[in-house]
PDB file of C-alpha atoms in Angstrom:
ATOM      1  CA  UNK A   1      59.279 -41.836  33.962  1.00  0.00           C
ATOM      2  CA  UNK A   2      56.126 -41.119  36.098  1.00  0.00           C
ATOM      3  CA  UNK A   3      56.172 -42.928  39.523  1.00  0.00           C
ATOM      4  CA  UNK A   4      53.217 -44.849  39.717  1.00  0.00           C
ATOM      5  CA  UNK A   5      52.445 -43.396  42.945  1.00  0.00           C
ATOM      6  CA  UNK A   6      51.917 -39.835  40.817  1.00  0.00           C
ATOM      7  CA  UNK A   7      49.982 -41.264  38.236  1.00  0.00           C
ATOM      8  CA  UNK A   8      47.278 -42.530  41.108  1.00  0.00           C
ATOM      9  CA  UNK A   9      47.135 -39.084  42.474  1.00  0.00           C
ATOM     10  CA  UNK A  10      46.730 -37.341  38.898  1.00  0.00           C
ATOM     11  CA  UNK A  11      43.797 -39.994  38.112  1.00  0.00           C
ATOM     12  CA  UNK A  12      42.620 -39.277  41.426  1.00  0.00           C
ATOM     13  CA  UNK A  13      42.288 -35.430  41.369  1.00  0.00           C
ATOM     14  CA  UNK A  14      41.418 -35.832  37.690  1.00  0.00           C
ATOM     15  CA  UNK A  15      38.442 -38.242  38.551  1.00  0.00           C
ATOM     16  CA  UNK A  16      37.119 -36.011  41.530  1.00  0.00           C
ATOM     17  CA  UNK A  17      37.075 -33.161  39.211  1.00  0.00           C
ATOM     18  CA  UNK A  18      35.029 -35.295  36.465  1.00  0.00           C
ATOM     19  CA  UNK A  19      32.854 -36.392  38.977  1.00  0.00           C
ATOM     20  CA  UNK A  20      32.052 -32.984  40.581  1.00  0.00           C
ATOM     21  CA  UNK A  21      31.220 -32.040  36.531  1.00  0.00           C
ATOM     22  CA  UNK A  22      29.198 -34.663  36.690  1.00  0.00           C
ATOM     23  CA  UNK A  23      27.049 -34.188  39.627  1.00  0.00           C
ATOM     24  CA  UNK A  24      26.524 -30.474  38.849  1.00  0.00           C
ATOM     25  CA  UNK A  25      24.983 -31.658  35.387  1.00  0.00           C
ATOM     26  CA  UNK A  26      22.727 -34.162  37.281  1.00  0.00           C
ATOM     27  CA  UNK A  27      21.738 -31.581  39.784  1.00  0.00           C
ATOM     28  CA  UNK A  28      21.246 -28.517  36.673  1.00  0.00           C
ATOM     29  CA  UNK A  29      19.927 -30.801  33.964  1.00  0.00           C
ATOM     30  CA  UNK A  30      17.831 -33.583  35.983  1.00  0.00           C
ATOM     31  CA  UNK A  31      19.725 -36.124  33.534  1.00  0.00           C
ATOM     32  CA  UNK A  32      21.165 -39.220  34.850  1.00  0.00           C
ATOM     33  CA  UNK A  33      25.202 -38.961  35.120  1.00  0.00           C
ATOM     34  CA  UNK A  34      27.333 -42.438  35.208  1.00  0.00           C
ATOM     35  CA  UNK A  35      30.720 -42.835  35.141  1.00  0.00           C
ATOM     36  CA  UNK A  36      32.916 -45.748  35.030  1.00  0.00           C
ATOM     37  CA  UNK A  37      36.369 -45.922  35.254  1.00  0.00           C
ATOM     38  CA  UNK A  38      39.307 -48.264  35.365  1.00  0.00           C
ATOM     39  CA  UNK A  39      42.797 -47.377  37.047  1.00  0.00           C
ATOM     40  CA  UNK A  40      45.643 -48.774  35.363  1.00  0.00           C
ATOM     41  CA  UNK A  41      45.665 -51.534  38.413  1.00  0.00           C
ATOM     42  CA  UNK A  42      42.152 -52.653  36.898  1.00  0.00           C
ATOM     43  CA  UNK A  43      40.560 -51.020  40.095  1.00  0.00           C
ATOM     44  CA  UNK A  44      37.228 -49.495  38.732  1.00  0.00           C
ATOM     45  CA  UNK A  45      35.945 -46.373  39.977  1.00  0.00           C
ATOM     46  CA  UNK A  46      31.991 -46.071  39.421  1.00  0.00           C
ATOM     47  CA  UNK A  47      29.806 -42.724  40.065  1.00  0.00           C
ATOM     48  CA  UNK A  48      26.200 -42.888  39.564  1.00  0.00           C
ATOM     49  CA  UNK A  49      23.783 -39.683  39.988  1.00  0.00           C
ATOM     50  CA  UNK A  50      21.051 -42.138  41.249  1.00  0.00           C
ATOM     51  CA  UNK A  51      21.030 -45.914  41.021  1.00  0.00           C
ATOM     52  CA  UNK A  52      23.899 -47.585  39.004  1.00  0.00           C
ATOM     53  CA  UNK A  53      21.447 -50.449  38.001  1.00  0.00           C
ATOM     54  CA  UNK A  54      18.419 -48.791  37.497  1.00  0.00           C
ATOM     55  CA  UNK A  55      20.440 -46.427  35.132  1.00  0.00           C
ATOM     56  CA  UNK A  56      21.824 -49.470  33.208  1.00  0.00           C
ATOM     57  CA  UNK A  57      18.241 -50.894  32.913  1.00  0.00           C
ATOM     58  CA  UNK A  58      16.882 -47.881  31.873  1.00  0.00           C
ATOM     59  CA  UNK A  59      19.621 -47.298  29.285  1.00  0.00           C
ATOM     60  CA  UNK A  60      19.613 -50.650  27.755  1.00  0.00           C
ATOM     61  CA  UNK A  61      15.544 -51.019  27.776  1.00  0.00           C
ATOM     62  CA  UNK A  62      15.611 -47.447  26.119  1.00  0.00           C
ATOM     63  CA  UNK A  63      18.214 -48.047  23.277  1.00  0.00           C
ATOM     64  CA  UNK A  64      16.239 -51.353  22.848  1.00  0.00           C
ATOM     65  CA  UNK A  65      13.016 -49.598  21.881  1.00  0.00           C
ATOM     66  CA  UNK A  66      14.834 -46.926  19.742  1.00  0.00           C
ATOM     67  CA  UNK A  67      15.923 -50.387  17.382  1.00  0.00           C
ATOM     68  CA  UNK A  68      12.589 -51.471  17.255  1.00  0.00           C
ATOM     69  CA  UNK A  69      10.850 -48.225  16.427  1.00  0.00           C
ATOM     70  CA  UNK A  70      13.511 -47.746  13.922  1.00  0.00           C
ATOM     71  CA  UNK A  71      15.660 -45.716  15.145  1.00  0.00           C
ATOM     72  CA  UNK A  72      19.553 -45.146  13.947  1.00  0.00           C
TER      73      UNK A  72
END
């Protein structure tokens, strides 16, 4: 059985290594990267390229319009 000490430093290393993928797509592509994560504690872990909410708005307002245009 895996102490849970060792599973916090897998997710750890596993989510710096997602979110350095992340950023280098942000930085390459100009799109906007965000992440959200829950460790098995229910301690979330959040990366956002620019502004978490703004993001959110964006993608919800977007997704919205796609619906109504008649998008799939």
């Amino acid at each position: 059985m895996i102490s849970k000490a060792k599973c916090f430093v897998a997710f750890k290393n596993l989510w710096a290594s997602v979110v350095k993928e992340a950023h280098k797509l942000s930085i390459t592509t100009g799109a906007h990267a965000v992440i959200v994560a829950y460790f098995a504690s229910g301690i979330p872990y959040v990366y956002d390229s620019s502004n978490f909410f703004d993001t959110i708005y964006k993608f919800i307002n977007d997704a919205k319009a796609f619906a109504v245009i008649g998008g799939r």
